[in-house]
Tab-separated table of C-alpha atoms and ligand atoms in Angstrom:
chain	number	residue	atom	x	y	z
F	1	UNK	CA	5.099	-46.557	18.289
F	2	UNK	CA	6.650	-43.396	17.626
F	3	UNK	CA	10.586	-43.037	16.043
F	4	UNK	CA	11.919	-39.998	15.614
F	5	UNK	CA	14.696	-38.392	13.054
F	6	UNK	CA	18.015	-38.066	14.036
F	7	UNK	CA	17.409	-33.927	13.318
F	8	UNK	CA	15.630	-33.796	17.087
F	9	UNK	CA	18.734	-34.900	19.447
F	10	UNK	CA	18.086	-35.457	23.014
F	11	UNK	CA	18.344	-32.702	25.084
F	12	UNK	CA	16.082	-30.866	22.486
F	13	UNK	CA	15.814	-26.885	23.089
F	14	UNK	CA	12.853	-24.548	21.817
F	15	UNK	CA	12.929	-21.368	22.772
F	16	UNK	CA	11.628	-17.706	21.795
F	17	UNK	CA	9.287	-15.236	22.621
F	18	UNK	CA	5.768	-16.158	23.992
F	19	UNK	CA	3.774	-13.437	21.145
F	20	UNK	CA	5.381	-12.185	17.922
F	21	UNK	CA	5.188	-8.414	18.102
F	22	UNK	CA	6.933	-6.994	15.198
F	23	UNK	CA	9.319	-7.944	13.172
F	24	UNK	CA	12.193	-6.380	14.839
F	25	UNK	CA	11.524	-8.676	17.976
F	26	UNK	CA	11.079	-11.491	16.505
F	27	UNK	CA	14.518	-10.916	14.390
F	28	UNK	CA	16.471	-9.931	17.499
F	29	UNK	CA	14.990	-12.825	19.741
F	30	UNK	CA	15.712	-15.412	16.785
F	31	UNK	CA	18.826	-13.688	16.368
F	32	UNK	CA	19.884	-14.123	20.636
F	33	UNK	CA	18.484	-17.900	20.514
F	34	UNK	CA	20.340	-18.883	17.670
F	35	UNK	CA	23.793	-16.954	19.180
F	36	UNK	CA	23.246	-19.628	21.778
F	37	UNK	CA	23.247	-22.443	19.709
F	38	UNK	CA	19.616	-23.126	20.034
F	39	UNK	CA	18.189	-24.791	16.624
F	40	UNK	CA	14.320	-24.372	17.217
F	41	UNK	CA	12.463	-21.115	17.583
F	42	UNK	CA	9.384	-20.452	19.039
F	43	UNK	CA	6.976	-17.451	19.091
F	44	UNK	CA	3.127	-17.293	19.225
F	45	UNK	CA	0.988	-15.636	16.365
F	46	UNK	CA	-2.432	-16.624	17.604
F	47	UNK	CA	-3.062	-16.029	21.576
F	48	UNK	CA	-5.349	-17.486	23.400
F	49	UNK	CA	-6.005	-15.064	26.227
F	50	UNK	CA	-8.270	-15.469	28.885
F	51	UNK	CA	-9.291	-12.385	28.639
F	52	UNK	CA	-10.794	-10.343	25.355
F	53	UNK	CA	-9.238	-6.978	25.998
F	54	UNK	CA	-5.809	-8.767	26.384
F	55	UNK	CA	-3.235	-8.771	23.290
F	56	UNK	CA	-4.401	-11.596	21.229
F	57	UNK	CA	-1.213	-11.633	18.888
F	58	UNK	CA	-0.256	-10.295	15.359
F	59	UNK	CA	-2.233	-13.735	13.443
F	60	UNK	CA	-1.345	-14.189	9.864
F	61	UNK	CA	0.913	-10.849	9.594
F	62	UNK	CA	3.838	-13.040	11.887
F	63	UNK	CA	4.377	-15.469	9.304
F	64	UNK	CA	6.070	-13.745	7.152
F	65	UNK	CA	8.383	-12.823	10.209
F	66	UNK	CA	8.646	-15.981	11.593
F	67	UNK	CA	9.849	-17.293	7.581
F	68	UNK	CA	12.530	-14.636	7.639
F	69	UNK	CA	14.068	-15.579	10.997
F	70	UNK	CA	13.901	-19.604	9.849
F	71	UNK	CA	15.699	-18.226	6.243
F	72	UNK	CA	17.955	-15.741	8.036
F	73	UNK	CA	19.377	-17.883	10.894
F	74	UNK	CA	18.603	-21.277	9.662
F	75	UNK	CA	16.361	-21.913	12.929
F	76	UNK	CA	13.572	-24.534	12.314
F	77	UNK	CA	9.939	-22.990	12.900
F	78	UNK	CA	7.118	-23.436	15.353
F	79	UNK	CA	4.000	-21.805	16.491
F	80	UNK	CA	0.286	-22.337	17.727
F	81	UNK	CA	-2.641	-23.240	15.815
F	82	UNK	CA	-5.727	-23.398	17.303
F	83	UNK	CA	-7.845	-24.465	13.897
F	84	UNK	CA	-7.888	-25.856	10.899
F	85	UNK	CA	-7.134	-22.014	8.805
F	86	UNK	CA	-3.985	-21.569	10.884
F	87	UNK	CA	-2.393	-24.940	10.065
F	88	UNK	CA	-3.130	-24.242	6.799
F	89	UNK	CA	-1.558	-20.575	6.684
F	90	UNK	CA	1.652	-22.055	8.508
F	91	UNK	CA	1.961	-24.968	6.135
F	92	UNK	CA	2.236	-22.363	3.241
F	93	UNK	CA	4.888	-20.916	5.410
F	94	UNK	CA	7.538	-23.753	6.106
F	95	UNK	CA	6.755	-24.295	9.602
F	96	UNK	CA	8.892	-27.054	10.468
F	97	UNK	CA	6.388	-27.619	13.901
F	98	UNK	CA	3.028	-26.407	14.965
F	99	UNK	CA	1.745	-26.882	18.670
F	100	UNK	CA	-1.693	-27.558	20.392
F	101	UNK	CA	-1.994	-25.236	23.150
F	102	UNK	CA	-3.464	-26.241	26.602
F	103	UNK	CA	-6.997	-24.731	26.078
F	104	UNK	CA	-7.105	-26.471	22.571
F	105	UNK	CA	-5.864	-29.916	24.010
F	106	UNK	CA	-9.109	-30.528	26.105
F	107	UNK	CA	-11.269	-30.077	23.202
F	108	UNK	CA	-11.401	-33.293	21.329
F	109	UNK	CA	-13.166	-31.721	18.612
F	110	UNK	CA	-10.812	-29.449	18.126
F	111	UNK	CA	-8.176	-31.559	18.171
F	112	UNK	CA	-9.975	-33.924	15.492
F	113	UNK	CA	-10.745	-30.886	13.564
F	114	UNK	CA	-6.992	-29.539	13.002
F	115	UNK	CA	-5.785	-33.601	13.011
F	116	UNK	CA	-7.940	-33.809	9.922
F	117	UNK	CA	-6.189	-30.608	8.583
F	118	UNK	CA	-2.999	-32.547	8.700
F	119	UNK	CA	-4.174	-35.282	6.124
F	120	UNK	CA	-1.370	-36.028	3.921
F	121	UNK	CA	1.167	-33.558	5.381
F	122	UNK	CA	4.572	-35.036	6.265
F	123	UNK	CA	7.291	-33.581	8.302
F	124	UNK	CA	5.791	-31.439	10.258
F	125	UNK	CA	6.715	-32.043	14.109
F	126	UNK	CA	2.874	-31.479	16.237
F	127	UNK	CA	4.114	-30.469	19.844
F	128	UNK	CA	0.705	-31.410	22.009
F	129	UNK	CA	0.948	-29.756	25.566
F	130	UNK	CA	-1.141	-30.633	28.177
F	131	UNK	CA	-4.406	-29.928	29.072
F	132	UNK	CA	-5.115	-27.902	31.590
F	133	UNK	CA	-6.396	-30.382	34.054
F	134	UNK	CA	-4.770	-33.242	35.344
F	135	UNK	CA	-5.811	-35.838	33.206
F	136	UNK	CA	-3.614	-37.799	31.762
F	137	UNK	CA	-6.180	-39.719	29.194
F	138	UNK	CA	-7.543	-36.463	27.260
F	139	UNK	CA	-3.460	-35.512	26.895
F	140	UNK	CA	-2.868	-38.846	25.116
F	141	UNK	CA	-6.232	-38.765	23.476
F	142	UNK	CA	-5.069	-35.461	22.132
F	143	UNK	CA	-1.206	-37.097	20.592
F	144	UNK	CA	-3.266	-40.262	19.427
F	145	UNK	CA	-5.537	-37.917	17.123
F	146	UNK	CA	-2.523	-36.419	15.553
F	147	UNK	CA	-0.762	-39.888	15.574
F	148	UNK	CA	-3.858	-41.057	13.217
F	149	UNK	CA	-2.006	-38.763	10.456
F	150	UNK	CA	1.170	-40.893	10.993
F	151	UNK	CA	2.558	-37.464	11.734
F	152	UNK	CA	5.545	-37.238	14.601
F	153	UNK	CA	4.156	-36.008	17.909
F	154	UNK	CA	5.905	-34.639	20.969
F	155	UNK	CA	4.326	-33.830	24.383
F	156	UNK	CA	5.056	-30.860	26.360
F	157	UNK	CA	4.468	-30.213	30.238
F	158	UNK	CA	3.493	-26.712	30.788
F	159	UNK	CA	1.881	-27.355	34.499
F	160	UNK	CA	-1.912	-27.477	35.216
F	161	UNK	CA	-4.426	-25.315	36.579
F	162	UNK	CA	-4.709	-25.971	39.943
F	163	UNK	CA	-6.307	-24.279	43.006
F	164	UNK	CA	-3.613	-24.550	45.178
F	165	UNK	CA	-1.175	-22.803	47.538
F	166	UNK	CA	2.636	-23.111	45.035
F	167	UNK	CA	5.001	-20.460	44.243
F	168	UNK	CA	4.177	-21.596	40.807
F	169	UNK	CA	1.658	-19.952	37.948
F	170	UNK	CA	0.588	-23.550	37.114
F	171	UNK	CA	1.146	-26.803	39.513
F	172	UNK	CA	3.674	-29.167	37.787
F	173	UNK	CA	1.928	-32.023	39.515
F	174	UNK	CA	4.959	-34.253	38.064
F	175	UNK	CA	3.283	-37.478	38.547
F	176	UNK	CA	0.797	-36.981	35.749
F	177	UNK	CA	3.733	-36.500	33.133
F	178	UNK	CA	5.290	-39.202	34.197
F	179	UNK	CA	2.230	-41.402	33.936
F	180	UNK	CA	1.924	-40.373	30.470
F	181	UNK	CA	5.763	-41.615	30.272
F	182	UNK	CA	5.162	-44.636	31.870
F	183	UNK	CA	2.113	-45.634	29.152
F	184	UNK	CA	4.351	-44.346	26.106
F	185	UNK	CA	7.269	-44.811	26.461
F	186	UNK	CA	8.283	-44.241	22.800
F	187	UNK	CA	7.212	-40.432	23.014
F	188	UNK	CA	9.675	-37.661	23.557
F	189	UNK	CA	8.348	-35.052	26.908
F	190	UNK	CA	9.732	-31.614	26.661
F	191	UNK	CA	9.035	-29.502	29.379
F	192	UNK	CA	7.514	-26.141	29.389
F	193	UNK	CA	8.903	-24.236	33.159
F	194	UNK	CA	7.989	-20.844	31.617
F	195	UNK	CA	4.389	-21.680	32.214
F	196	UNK	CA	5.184	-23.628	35.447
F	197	UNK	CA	7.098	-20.937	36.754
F	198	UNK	CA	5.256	-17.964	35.686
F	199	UNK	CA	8.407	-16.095	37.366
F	200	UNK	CA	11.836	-15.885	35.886
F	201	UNK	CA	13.885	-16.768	38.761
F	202	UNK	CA	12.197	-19.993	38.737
F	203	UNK	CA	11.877	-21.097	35.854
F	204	UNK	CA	15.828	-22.864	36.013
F	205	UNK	CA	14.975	-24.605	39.193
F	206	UNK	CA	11.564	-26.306	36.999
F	207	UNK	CA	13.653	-26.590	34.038
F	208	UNK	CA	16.553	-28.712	36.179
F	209	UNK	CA	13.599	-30.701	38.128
F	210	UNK	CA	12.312	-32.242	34.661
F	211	UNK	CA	15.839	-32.872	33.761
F	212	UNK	CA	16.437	-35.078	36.442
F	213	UNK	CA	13.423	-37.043	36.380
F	214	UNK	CA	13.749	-37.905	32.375
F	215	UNK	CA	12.577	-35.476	30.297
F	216	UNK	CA	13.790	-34.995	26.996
F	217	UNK	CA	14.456	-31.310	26.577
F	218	UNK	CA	12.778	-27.652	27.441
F	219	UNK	CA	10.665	-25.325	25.597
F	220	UNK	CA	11.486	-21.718	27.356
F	221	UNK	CA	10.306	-18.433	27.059
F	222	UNK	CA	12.318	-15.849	25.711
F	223	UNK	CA	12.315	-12.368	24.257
F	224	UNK	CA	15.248	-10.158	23.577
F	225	UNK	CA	13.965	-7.155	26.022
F	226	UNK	CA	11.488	-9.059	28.376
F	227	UNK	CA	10.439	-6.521	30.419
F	228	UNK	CA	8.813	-4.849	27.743
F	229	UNK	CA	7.308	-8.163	26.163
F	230	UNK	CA	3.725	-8.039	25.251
F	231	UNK	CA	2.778	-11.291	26.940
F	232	UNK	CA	4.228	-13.338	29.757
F	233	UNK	CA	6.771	-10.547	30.401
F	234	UNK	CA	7.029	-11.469	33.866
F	235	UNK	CA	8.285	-15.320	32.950
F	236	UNK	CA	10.280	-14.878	29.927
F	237	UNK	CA	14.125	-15.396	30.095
F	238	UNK	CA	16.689	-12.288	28.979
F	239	UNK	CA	19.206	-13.056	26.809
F	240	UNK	CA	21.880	-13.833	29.998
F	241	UNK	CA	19.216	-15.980	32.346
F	242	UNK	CA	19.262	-18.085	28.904
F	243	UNK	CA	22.605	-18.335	28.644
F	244	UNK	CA	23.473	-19.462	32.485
F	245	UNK	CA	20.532	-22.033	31.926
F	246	UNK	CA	21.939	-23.451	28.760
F	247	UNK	CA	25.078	-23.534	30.526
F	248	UNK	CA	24.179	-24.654	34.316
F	249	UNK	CA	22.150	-27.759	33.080
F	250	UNK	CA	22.131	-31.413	33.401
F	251	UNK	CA	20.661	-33.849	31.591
F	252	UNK	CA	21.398	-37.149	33.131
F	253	UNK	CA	22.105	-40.281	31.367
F	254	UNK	CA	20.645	-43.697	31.306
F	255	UNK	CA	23.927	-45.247	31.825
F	256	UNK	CA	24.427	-43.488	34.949
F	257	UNK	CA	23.079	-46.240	37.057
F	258	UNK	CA	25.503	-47.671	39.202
F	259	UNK	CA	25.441	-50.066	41.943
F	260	UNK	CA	24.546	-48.631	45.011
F	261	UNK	CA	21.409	-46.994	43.635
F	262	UNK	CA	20.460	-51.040	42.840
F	263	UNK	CA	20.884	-51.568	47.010
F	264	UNK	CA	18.795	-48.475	47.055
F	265	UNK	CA	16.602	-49.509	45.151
F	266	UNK	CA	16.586	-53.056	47.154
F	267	UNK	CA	15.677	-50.918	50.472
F	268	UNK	CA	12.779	-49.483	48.760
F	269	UNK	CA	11.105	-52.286	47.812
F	270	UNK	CA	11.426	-53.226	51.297
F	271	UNK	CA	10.289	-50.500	53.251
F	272	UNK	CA	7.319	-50.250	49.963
F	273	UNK	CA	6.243	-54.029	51.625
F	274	UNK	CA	6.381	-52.081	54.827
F	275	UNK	CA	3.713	-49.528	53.947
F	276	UNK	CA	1.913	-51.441	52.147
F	277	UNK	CA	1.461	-53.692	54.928
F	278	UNK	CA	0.753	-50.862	57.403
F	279	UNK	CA	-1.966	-49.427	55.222
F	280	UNK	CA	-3.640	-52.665	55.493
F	281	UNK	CA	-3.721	-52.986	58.584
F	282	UNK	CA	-5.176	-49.353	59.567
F	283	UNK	CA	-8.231	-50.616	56.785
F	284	UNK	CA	-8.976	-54.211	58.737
F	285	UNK	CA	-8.917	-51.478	61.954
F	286	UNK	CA	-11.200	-49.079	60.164
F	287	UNK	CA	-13.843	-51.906	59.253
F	288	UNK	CA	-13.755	-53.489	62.951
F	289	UNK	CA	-14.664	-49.429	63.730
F	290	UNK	CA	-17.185	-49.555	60.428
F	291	UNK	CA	-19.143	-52.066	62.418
F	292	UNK	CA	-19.395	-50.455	65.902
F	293	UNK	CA	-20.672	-47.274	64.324
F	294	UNK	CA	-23.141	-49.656	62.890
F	295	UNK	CA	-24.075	-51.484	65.944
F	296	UNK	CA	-24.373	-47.805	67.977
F	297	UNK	CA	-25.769	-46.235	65.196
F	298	UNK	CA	-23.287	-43.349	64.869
F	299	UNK	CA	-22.124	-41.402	61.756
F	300	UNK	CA	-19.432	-42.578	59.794
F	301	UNK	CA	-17.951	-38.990	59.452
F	302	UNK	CA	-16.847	-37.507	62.616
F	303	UNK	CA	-15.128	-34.219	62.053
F	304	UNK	CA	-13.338	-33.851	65.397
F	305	UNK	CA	-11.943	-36.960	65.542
F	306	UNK	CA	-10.609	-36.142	62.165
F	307	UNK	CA	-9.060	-33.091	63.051
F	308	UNK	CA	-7.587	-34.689	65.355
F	309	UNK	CA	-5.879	-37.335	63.552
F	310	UNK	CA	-4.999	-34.834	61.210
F	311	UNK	CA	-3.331	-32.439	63.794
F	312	UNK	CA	-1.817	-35.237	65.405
F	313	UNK	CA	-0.193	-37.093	61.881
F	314	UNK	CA	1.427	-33.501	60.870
F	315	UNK	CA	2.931	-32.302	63.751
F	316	UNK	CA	4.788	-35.558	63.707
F	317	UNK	CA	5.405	-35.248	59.970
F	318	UNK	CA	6.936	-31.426	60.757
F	319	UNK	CA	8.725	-33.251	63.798
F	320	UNK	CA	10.646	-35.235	61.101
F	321	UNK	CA	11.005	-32.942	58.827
F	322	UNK	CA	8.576	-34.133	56.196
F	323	UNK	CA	6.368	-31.679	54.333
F	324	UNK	CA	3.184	-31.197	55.805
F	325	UNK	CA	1.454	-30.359	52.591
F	326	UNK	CA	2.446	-33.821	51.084
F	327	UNK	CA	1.181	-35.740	54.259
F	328	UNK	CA	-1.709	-33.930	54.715
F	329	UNK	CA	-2.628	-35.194	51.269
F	330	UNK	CA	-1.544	-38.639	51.818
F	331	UNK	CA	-4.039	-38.556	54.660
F	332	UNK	CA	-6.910	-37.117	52.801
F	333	UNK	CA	-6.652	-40.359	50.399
F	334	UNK	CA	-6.490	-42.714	53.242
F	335	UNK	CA	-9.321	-41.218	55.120
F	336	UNK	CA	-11.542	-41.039	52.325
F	337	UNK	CA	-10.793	-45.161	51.675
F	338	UNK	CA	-11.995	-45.454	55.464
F	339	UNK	CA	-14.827	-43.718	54.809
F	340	UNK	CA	-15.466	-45.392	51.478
F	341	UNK	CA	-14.965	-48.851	53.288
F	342	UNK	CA	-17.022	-48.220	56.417
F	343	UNK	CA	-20.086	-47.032	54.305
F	344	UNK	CA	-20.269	-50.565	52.254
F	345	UNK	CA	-19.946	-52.541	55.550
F	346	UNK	CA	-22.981	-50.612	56.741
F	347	UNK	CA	-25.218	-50.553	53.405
F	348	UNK	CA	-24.310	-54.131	53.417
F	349	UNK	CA	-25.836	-55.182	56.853
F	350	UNK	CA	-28.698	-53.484	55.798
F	351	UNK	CA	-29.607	-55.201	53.140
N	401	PEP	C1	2.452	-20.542	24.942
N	401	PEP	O1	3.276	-21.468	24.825
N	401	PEP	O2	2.708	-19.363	24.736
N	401	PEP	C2	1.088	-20.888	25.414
N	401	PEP	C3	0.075	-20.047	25.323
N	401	PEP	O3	1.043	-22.085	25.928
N	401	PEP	P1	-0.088	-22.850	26.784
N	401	PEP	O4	-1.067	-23.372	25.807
N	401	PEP	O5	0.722	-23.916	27.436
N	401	PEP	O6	-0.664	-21.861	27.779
N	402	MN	MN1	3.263	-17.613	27.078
């Protein structure tokens, strides 16, 4: 069970540039986020880049920066560390948070490793963003290693890795955060819509989306002349796209709840019964059809019927105006339970 000090108020706001460069960027950047009222700074000194001939960041020579723009604007701290050496560099340096980045986050050993180099250490805020597949167990497997240092841990959603057709850089693929939510509900979620985005005009849009479904505050990209910025350029926020997001949005709160979202809510749980009920009654229909394929010894797959069913359920979903993308997937999951049911009913009557 996680509390946290009253120094991290709700909506919580990290923002800086995604690499420390020199030390005139990270001054001026620390210098625009803090103009804004911002209290926590962020900049990478260690990158993990996919690629070896990409910039991999300044390492150990940032610190130093990053300590002057904490001791020059009174902004708390916060970078990467990917291993034991660099928690122990930024410890020596005031950090007042580190973070796990995505790659680092699906490597339990990794994660043990630098959890181990916390022994002992006290305030210090560990920021653990998701890994970069959708699984919501290695993310919480990931906070619960840090946890084991009775050290303060906050999650951050910066979007997965996805092979799929979104505006986005990453797919934010919401439901996973908020099943991690749902099982902890004592942990503060930050979002991340730089990474989500990977495009500065959307990055308020993902930024106002995680608002609105709960989330406790943003970590954003931002570098005083983005255009030129060594990494990320294309996602990082100017000085003014900061400022009208700052400004533009809403955190909603709890105690917004009025009645008619309970009658709402009332007509949800009915048409929920609805659906429910529906489903079942396509699977009883899809076992009476699991036993004639039996009996005529046909295959339980049959792609044009399939396509058909599919062509059929999405023009009706694009007749009403429902995405097709969202159906479509709906479908998938029910047709693979058909299939899933069908193929017991026949095992079984062989045995
Ligand atoms: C970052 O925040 O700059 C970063 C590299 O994050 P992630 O691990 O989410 O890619
Ligand atoms: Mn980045």
């Amino acid at each position: 069970m996680q509390t946290y000090s009253s120094a991290l108020t709700k909506p919580l706001f990290i923002c800086g540039p995604c690499s420390a460069e020199n030390e005139t960027q990270v001054l001026e950047s620390a210098y625009m986020v803090q103009s804004l009222g911002v209290k926590w700074f962020r900049a990478g000194l260690w990158k993990p880049r996919t690629r070896p001939s990409e910039f991999e960041g300044v390492g150990s020579k940032g610190l130093e920066w990053l300590k002057k723009a904490k001791e020059t604007f009174g902004l708390k701290i916060c970078t990467e560390v990917a291993k034991p050496s660099h928690v122990e560099m930024c410890l020596k340096y005031g950090f007042d948070a580190l973070w796990l980045g995505t790659r680092t986050v699906a490597n339990p050993f990794s994660v043990q490793e630098i959890s181990e180099s916390l022994k002992g250490v006290k305030d210090v805020i560990l920021l653990v963003k998701n890994p970069m597949i959708p699984d919501v167990k290695l993310w919480l497997g990931a906070i619960e290693r840090i946890e084991k240092q009775s050290l303060t841990t906050i999650a951050v959603h910066r979007g997965f890795s996805l092979i799929e057709n979104t505006p986005y850089r990453q797919s934010p693929l919401w439901r996973i955060p908020l099943a991690l939510k749902q099982e902890r509900k004592d942990l503060m979620i930050l979002c991340d819509p730089s990474h989500i985005a990977g495009r500065r005009d959307l990055v308020k849009d993902i930024a106002q989306q995680s608002a609105n479904i709960g989330f406790d505050g943003l970590m954003i990209e931002t570098h005083y002349d983005p255009d030129n910025a060594l990494t990320d350029s294309k996602q990082q926020l100017s000085k003014e796209d900061l400022q009208t997001l700052l400004n533009d949005i809403h955190f909603p709160k709890n105690n917004e709840i009025n009645t008619s979202l309970s009658v709402l809510r009332d007509e949800i749980n009915e048409v929920d019964k609805d659906i429910i009920l529906a489903i079942k009654r396509r699977m009883l229909l899809s076992e009476e059809i699991g036993k004639i394929k039996k009996e005529d010894n046909l295959p339980i797959f049959q792609s044009e019927r399939w396509q058909e069913v599919l062509n059929s359920i999405i023009s009706q979903a694009e007749n009403m105006g429902l995405d097709k993308v969202f159906v479509k997937e709906i479908y998938e999951i029910i047709h693979q339970e058909s299939i899933k049911t069908q193929n017991i009913i026949i095992n079984k009557s062989k045995e």
